[in-house]
Short mmCIF file of C-alpha atoms and ligand atoms in Angstrom, two decimals:
data_model
loop_
_atom_site.label_atom_id
_atom_site.label_comp_id
_atom_site.label_asym_id
_atom_site.label_seq_id
_atom_site.Cartn_x
_atom_site.Cartn_y
_atom_site.Cartn_z
CA MET A 1433 67.48 57.93 136.39
CA LYS A 1434 66.89 61.29 134.64
CA ILE A 1435 67.41 60.13 130.64
CA GLY A 1436 67.10 62.33 128.11
CA PHE A 1437 66.86 60.96 124.68
CA PHE A 1438 68.20 63.39 121.70
CA GLY A 1439 67.34 63.53 118.18
CA VAL A 1440 64.87 60.79 118.52
CA GLU A 1441 61.97 60.45 116.48
CA GLU A 1442 58.53 59.89 117.55
CA GLN A 1443 58.48 56.07 117.12
CA GLN A 1444 61.52 55.66 119.29
CA LYS A 1445 60.18 57.98 121.64
CA GLU A 1446 57.25 55.14 122.37
CA TYR A 1447 59.92 52.09 122.54
CA PHE A 1448 61.70 54.26 125.06
CA LYS A 1449 58.65 55.44 127.05
CA ILE A 1450 57.89 51.62 127.52
CA ALA A 1451 61.65 49.68 128.05
CA PHE A 1452 61.96 52.60 130.98
CA PRO A 1453 58.27 53.17 132.64
CA LYS A 1454 59.81 54.30 136.13
CA ASP A 1455 62.39 56.78 134.74
CA LYS A 1456 62.27 60.38 134.35
CA LEU A 1457 62.78 60.77 130.76
CA TYR A 1458 63.47 64.04 128.59
CA PHE A 1459 62.97 63.85 124.92
CA CYS A 1460 64.56 66.12 122.25
CA SER A 1461 64.33 65.89 118.34
CA ASP A 1462 66.94 67.90 118.14
CA LYS A 1463 70.86 67.34 118.66
CA LEU A 1464 72.23 67.92 122.35
CA CYS A 1465 74.54 70.83 121.62
CA ILE A 1466 76.14 73.52 123.98
CA LYS A 1467 73.23 75.79 122.98
CA ASN A 1468 70.51 73.28 124.62
CA VAL A 1469 72.74 71.77 127.07
CA THR A 1470 71.59 73.90 130.39
CA LYS A 1471 68.11 72.78 130.13
CA PHE A 1472 69.20 69.58 130.66
CA LYS A 1473 71.61 69.91 133.42
CA ASN A 1474 69.88 67.49 135.61
CA VAL A 1475 70.00 64.32 133.71
CA ASP A 1476 72.25 61.25 134.66
CA SER A 1477 72.44 60.35 131.65
CA ILE A 1478 72.33 60.91 127.91
CA SER A 1479 71.08 59.34 125.14
CA ILE A 1480 72.55 60.41 121.42
CA PHE A 1481 73.06 60.05 117.77
CA ILE A 1482 75.99 61.09 115.81
CA ASN A 1483 74.72 64.84 115.50
CA SER A 1484 75.32 65.47 118.89
CA PRO A 1485 78.41 66.77 119.94
CA VAL A 1486 79.35 65.34 123.29
CA THR A 1487 82.14 68.16 123.59
CA GLU A 1488 84.67 68.86 127.39
CA SER A 1489 82.06 71.68 127.55
CA VAL A 1490 79.19 70.01 126.90
CA ILE A 1491 79.93 67.44 129.49
CA ASN A 1492 80.82 70.09 132.05
CA LYS A 1493 78.04 71.66 131.75
CA LEU A 1494 76.15 68.50 132.73
CA GLN A 1495 77.20 68.00 136.38
CA ASN A 1496 75.14 65.01 137.31
CA LEU A 1497 76.39 62.77 134.03
CA LYS A 1498 76.64 59.36 134.78
CA LEU A 1499 76.05 57.51 131.55
CA ILE A 1500 76.74 58.28 127.80
CA THR A 1501 75.12 55.95 125.26
CA THR A 1502 75.43 56.71 121.77
CA ARG A 1503 73.15 55.16 119.58
CA SER A 1504 75.57 54.67 116.55
CA THR A 1505 78.77 52.18 116.27
CA GLY A 1506 81.59 55.11 115.63
CA PHE A 1507 81.71 57.45 118.84
CA ASP A 1508 84.62 60.01 117.23
CA HIS A 1509 81.35 62.51 118.12
CA ILE A 1510 82.24 61.95 121.99
CA ASP A 1511 85.14 63.50 124.02
CA LEU A 1512 85.81 60.35 125.81
CA ASN A 1513 89.10 61.78 127.17
CA ALA A 1514 86.83 64.39 129.17
CA ALA A 1515 84.29 61.44 129.61
CA GLU A 1516 87.21 59.40 131.98
CA LYS A 1517 88.63 62.42 133.39
CA ARG A 1518 84.51 62.80 134.71
CA LYS A 1519 84.19 59.11 135.05
CA ILE A 1520 81.66 58.89 132.90
CA THR A 1521 80.42 55.81 131.50
CA VAL A 1522 80.40 55.78 127.31
CA CYS A 1523 78.52 53.03 125.77
CA ASN A 1524 77.94 52.57 121.97
CA VAL A 1525 75.99 49.87 119.80
CA PRO A 1526 78.75 48.37 118.10
CA VAL A 1527 77.25 45.67 116.42
CA TYR A 1528 73.79 46.78 114.83
CA GLY A 1529 74.42 47.48 111.48
CA GLU A 1530 77.44 45.30 110.14
CA ASN A 1531 75.23 43.94 107.54
CA THR A 1532 73.61 46.74 106.58
CA VAL A 1533 76.49 49.38 105.97
CA ALA A 1534 78.30 46.69 104.25
CA GLU A 1535 74.76 46.85 102.13
CA HIS A 1536 75.16 50.28 100.97
CA ALA A 1537 78.79 50.49 100.36
CA PHE A 1538 77.63 47.85 98.02
CA ALA A 1539 74.59 49.88 96.74
CA LEU A 1540 76.78 52.82 96.16
CA ILE A 1541 79.28 50.17 94.23
CA SER A 1542 77.25 48.65 91.73
CA CYS A 1543 75.16 52.07 91.13
CA LEU A 1544 78.64 53.33 90.17
CA SER A 1545 79.73 50.25 88.33
CA ARG A 1546 76.29 50.27 86.36
CA ARG A 1547 75.87 54.27 86.41
CA ILE A 1548 72.62 53.78 87.88
CA PRO A 1549 71.85 57.24 88.35
CA GLU A 1550 72.65 58.67 85.01
CA ALA A 1551 70.58 55.86 83.38
CA LEU A 1552 67.41 56.86 85.39
CA GLU A 1553 68.23 60.69 84.52
CA ARG A 1554 68.75 59.58 81.16
CA THR A 1555 65.58 57.43 80.85
CA LYS A 1556 63.30 60.42 81.82
CA LYS A 1557 64.12 61.35 78.39
CA SER A 1558 64.74 58.61 75.90
CA PHE A 1559 65.70 55.29 76.22
CA SER A 1560 68.68 54.46 74.83
CA PRO A 1561 71.69 53.12 76.71
CA ASP A 1562 74.54 55.49 74.46
CA GLY A 1563 77.38 56.32 76.73
CA LEU A 1564 76.42 54.42 79.76
CA ARG A 1565 78.40 51.68 79.57
CA GLY A 1566 79.59 50.08 82.94
CA PHE A 1567 82.09 47.16 84.31
CA ASP A 1568 81.61 44.15 85.95
CA LEU A 1569 82.76 43.58 89.50
CA LYS A 1570 83.74 39.99 88.90
CA ASP A 1571 86.78 39.62 88.97
CA LYS A 1572 87.82 42.83 89.73
CA THR A 1573 90.14 43.33 93.39
CA LEU A 1574 88.31 44.87 96.03
CA GLY A 1575 90.65 46.38 98.88
CA VAL A 1576 88.36 46.81 102.19
CA ILE A 1577 90.63 48.72 104.82
CA GLY A 1578 89.20 48.08 108.06
CA THR A 1579 87.78 43.92 108.55
CA GLY A 1580 86.12 44.51 111.82
CA ASN A 1581 82.05 44.00 111.66
CA ILE A 1582 81.31 46.04 108.61
CA GLY A 1583 84.77 45.11 106.38
CA LYS A 1584 83.49 41.56 107.25
CA ASN A 1585 80.22 41.29 105.53
CA ALA A 1586 81.76 43.64 102.83
CA ILE A 1587 84.44 41.28 102.00
CA GLN A 1588 81.49 38.14 102.09
CA ILE A 1589 79.28 40.64 99.63
CA GLY A 1590 82.26 41.06 97.55
CA LYS A 1591 82.87 37.18 97.33
CA GLY A 1592 79.42 36.90 96.46
CA PHE A 1593 80.16 39.04 93.28
CA ASN A 1594 83.05 36.93 92.51
CA MET A 1595 85.88 39.60 93.22
CA LYS A 1596 89.32 39.00 94.56
CA VAL A 1597 89.79 40.65 97.92
CA LEU A 1598 92.86 42.02 99.52
CA ALA A 1599 92.02 43.56 102.86
CA PHE A 1600 94.52 45.56 105.75
CA ASP A 1601 93.39 46.19 109.06
CA ILE A 1602 95.89 46.81 112.16
CA TYR A 1603 94.60 43.52 113.89
CA LYS A 1604 94.63 40.88 111.26
CA ASP A 1605 91.78 37.97 111.92
CA GLN A 1606 93.56 35.40 110.00
CA LYS A 1607 90.97 32.81 111.14
CA PHE A 1608 88.44 35.03 108.74
CA ALA A 1609 90.75 35.24 106.07
CA LYS A 1610 91.17 31.44 106.05
CA GLN A 1611 87.49 31.17 106.07
CA ALA A 1612 86.35 33.55 103.86
CA ASN A 1613 89.91 33.18 101.27
CA PHE A 1614 91.56 36.39 101.07
CA LYS A 1615 94.72 37.65 102.12
CA TYR A 1616 96.18 40.36 104.11
CA VAL A 1617 98.22 42.51 102.37
CA THR A 1618 100.08 46.11 103.26
CA LEU A 1619 97.94 49.28 102.98
CA GLU A 1620 100.30 50.00 100.22
CA GLU A 1621 99.58 46.81 98.17
CA LEU A 1622 96.36 47.27 98.49
CA LEU A 1623 96.83 51.25 97.13
CA LYS A 1624 97.82 49.76 94.14
CA LYS A 1625 96.53 46.59 93.21
CA SER A 1626 92.48 47.25 93.92
CA ASP A 1627 89.91 48.97 91.84
CA ILE A 1628 87.29 49.75 94.03
CA ILE A 1629 89.01 50.79 97.71
CA THR A 1630 86.13 50.63 100.58
CA LEU A 1631 86.65 52.00 104.06
CA HIS A 1632 84.73 50.17 107.36
CA ILE A 1633 87.77 52.19 109.89
CA PRO A 1634 86.83 54.42 112.77
CA LEU A 1635 87.79 57.92 113.01
CA ASN A 1636 90.37 58.48 115.10
CA LYS A 1637 93.95 60.39 115.03
CA HIS A 1638 95.65 57.89 113.34
CA THR A 1639 93.07 57.48 110.34
CA PHE A 1640 92.09 60.90 110.25
CA HIS A 1641 92.82 61.64 106.22
CA LEU A 1642 94.16 58.16 105.81
CA ILE A 1643 93.27 58.70 102.14
CA ASP A 1644 95.44 61.72 101.33
CA LYS A 1645 97.20 62.64 98.38
CA LYS A 1646 100.17 60.67 98.89
CA LYS A 1647 98.02 57.42 99.24
CA ILE A 1648 96.33 58.54 96.05
CA SER A 1649 98.78 58.56 94.38
CA LEU A 1650 99.56 55.01 95.33
CA MET A 1651 96.02 53.36 93.24
CA LYS A 1652 95.34 52.78 89.73
CA ARG A 1653 94.26 55.42 87.32
CA GLY A 1654 90.36 54.87 87.96
CA THR A 1655 90.05 53.33 91.65
CA VAL A 1656 86.54 53.65 92.68
CA LEU A 1657 86.20 55.09 96.36
CA ILE A 1658 83.56 54.07 98.58
CA ASN A 1659 82.94 55.46 102.06
CA THR A 1660 80.88 54.79 104.27
CA SER A 1661 83.00 55.17 107.58
CA ARG A 1662 83.61 58.77 108.43
CA GLY A 1663 83.89 61.99 106.55
CA PRO A 1664 87.72 62.62 107.57
CA VAL A 1665 89.17 59.57 107.06
CA ILE A 1666 89.50 61.08 103.28
CA ASP A 1667 90.60 64.14 102.31
CA THR A 1668 88.11 66.30 100.80
CA LEU A 1669 90.54 68.75 99.10
CA ALA A 1670 92.82 65.18 97.78
CA ILE A 1671 90.23 63.77 96.49
CA LEU A 1672 88.46 66.42 94.10
CA PRO A 1673 90.79 66.73 91.79
CA ALA A 1674 92.11 62.98 91.35
CA LEU A 1675 87.93 62.17 90.70
CA LYS A 1676 88.38 65.71 88.44
CA SER A 1677 91.52 64.17 86.42
CA GLY A 1678 90.23 60.66 86.11
CA LYS A 1679 92.83 58.89 88.78
CA LEU A 1680 89.99 58.78 90.71
CA GLY A 1681 87.26 56.47 88.57
CA GLY A 1682 84.51 57.58 90.90
CA ALA A 1683 83.47 57.74 94.72
CA GLY A 1684 80.91 56.70 96.30
CA LEU A 1685 80.38 58.89 99.45
CA ASP A 1686 77.88 58.29 102.48
CA VAL A 1687 79.90 60.62 104.83
CA LEU A 1688 81.94 63.61 104.14
CA GLU A 1689 84.19 65.59 106.43
CA GLU A 1690 81.96 68.80 107.92
CA GLU A 1691 78.70 67.24 106.54
CA ALA A 1692 76.98 68.52 109.72
CA LYS A 1693 77.70 71.82 108.31
CA LEU A 1694 76.59 71.46 105.20
CA PHE A 1695 73.72 73.41 104.00
CA ARG A 1696 73.66 75.92 107.03
CA LYS A 1697 73.55 79.30 106.43
CA VAL A 1698 76.76 80.37 109.12
CA LYS A 1699 79.62 81.95 108.85
CA PHE A 1700 82.56 79.66 108.55
CA ASP A 1701 86.65 79.66 108.67
CA GLN A 1702 88.61 79.65 105.87
CA LYS A 1703 89.45 75.93 105.76
CA THR A 1704 86.20 74.60 106.77
CA ASN A 1705 84.65 76.95 103.94
CA LYS A 1706 87.20 74.69 101.72
CA ILE A 1707 85.76 71.84 102.22
CA LEU A 1708 82.27 72.54 102.07
CA LYS A 1709 83.06 74.35 98.71
CA ALA A 1710 84.46 70.79 97.80
CA ASN A 1711 81.74 68.87 99.07
CA LEU A 1712 78.95 70.90 96.92
CA GLU A 1713 81.18 69.56 93.97
CA LEU A 1714 81.21 66.42 94.82
CA ILE A 1715 77.86 66.18 95.00
CA LYS A 1716 77.03 67.30 91.63
CA MET A 1717 79.79 65.41 89.73
CA SER A 1718 78.41 62.58 87.66
CA ASN A 1719 81.00 60.21 88.79
CA VAL A 1720 80.48 60.77 92.35
CA LEU A 1721 77.46 59.80 94.63
CA VAL A 1722 77.06 61.47 97.90
CA THR A 1723 74.16 59.74 100.43
CA PRO A 1724 73.17 62.07 103.58
CA HIS A 1725 75.17 59.51 106.00
CA ASN A 1726 72.19 57.11 105.47
CA ALA A 1727 74.34 53.74 105.62
CA PHE A 1728 72.99 52.68 109.07
CA ASN A 1729 69.17 53.47 108.10
CA THR A 1730 67.23 50.56 107.85
CA LYS A 1731 63.86 49.48 109.97
CA GLU A 1732 65.85 46.25 111.44
CA ALA A 1733 69.03 48.31 112.07
CA VAL A 1734 67.38 51.18 113.73
CA ARG A 1735 65.56 48.51 115.51
CA ARG A 1736 68.70 47.18 117.01
CA ILE A 1737 69.56 50.46 118.08
CA MET A 1738 67.15 50.67 120.13
CA GLU A 1739 66.92 47.26 121.39
CA THR A 1740 70.90 47.49 122.39
CA THR A 1741 70.70 51.09 123.69
CA VAL A 1742 68.02 49.85 126.17
CA LYS A 1743 70.53 47.25 127.29
CA ASN A 1744 72.91 49.71 127.50
CA ILE A 1745 71.16 51.57 130.12
CA ASN A 1746 69.66 48.87 131.83
CA GLY A 1747 73.48 47.24 132.38
CA PHE A 1748 74.68 50.08 133.40
CA LYS A 1749 71.88 50.55 136.31
CA LYS A 1750 72.19 47.11 137.34
CA GLY A 1751 75.84 47.56 137.74
CA ARG A 1752 76.77 45.50 134.24
CA LYS A 1753 77.97 47.76 132.33
CA ILE A 1754 78.14 46.75 128.70
CA ASN A 1755 79.86 47.95 125.08
CA VAL A 1756 82.04 50.17 127.00
CA VAL A 1757 84.30 52.34 124.84
CA LYS A 1758 87.20 53.81 126.08
CA PRO A 1759 89.68 56.33 125.04
CA PHE A 1760 91.23 54.74 121.55
CA LYS A 1761 95.34 53.84 122.74
CA LYS A 1762 97.43 51.57 120.12
CA LYS A 1763 97.91 48.49 121.36
P1 NAD B 368 84.33 47.63 113.93
O1 NAD B 368 85.16 48.33 115.44
O2 NAD B 368 83.87 46.22 114.25
O3 NAD B 368 85.85 47.68 112.54
C1 NAD B 368 86.98 48.42 112.74
C2 NAD B 368 88.34 47.80 111.94
O4 NAD B 368 88.97 48.73 111.50
C3 NAD B 368 88.57 46.70 112.82
O5 NAD B 368 88.74 45.69 112.83
C4 NAD B 368 90.41 47.39 113.48
O6 NAD B 368 91.15 47.01 114.00
C5 NAD B 368 90.28 48.56 112.15
N1 NAD B 368 91.03 49.87 112.27
C6 NAD B 368 91.30 50.54 113.57
N2 NAD B 368 92.25 51.57 113.13
C7 NAD B 368 92.75 50.42 111.72
C8 NAD B 368 93.43 51.14 111.12
N3 NAD B 368 94.47 52.62 111.53
N4 NAD B 368 94.26 50.95 109.79
C9 NAD B 368 93.31 49.81 109.34
N5 NAD B 368 92.99 49.24 110.33
C10 NAD B 368 92.11 49.95 111.63
O7 NAD B 368 84.03 49.21 113.56
P2 NAD B 368 82.74 48.81 112.63
O8 NAD B 368 81.36 48.09 113.17
O9 NAD B 368 83.46 47.50 111.08
O10 NAD B 368 82.49 50.15 111.76
C11 NAD B 368 83.77 50.82 111.30
C12 NAD B 368 82.96 52.65 111.25
O11 NAD B 368 82.03 52.28 110.71
C13 NAD B 368 82.69 52.69 112.44
O12 NAD B 368 83.63 53.08 113.38
C14 NAD B 368 82.00 53.72 112.27
O13 NAD B 368 82.58 54.85 112.09
C15 NAD B 368 81.11 54.15 110.86
N6 NAD B 368 79.76 53.55 110.39
C16 NAD B 368 79.18 54.06 109.67
C17 NAD B 368 78.10 54.02 109.69
C18 NAD B 368 77.08 55.08 108.41
O14 NAD B 368 75.80 54.81 108.53
N7 NAD B 368 77.89 55.40 107.32
C19 NAD B 368 76.86 53.02 110.45
C20 NAD B 368 77.93 52.37 111.25
C21 NAD B 368 79.43 52.39 111.17
#
């Protein structure tokens, strides 16, 4: 097979070279995009990360393409309908980082509850806790939206902190709810009763701007919002004023709307510019913690991603496809 790997690091290259000794491999440290796609026009398979937008135009330039493997759980950067039209198989890595991402969500929660970034700044100048009072997690209510692999881990970690847990998911795992001792509630109840809300849902047309002005209005004053899923699940222009007014007490954001366009000296349309400007404001706020889509990024998780990618490609070659993803259809 002719396999193109995009956005790969040196160490990953070596790993894939050993895994696929008989295939023709193309490595590109950059993302795959419409600008460079013609250089790889003969590949049968591509392995990409979330920064490679596999649009219909990109797919159409790859006439031999049969397999797309994304080295991520989320696959919202791939036009699944366009791939389906061309009968191209799309695979993801469904379970590399269920603990990894949940641990990052809790890193953000702990840093916000104990004002760690402000405390670090403080100790560079003086050694005083004045004005740095935080809050306990014990007995607070954690609202988990999306109880898949990552959400379940977030629930277990929350229970470890002795938090009460409320959850919302369109598909309820009642067996897990019983075992982990938490309750599924409506989205409205979760929004009204939670002290901290953490998002663990995929981005699709049903979850786009799930957290908007109306949903924020239902929350308690001072609610802390955590997003390690995908930026557009939150309406940026709705959380910014809520964080300024104190309606939201804080936010921990590993993902941002239009994150790929931040800090680029390129002209964008007015709507995008507004979001980018709001993002820059968020980054500077003392009650907001922004990390650069880094929740997945541990040694162990990256290793698991590479292992599953190899299995995805080998499975496809042997006619035993695994981890196939299809366009979202509500059951
Ligand atoms: P998962 O598929 O195991 O779980 C997603 C859950 O969301 C499922 O239980 C599903 O039923 C639920 N869901 C779907 N639509 C919903 C809706 N409209 N309302 C409520 N619930 C809904 O996925 P996961 O492994 O837990 O990952 C969740 C998301 O986290 C991924 O889709 C990805 O976008 C993101 N992610 C981010 C990082 C990072 O580095 N920041 C890393 C991995 C995954």
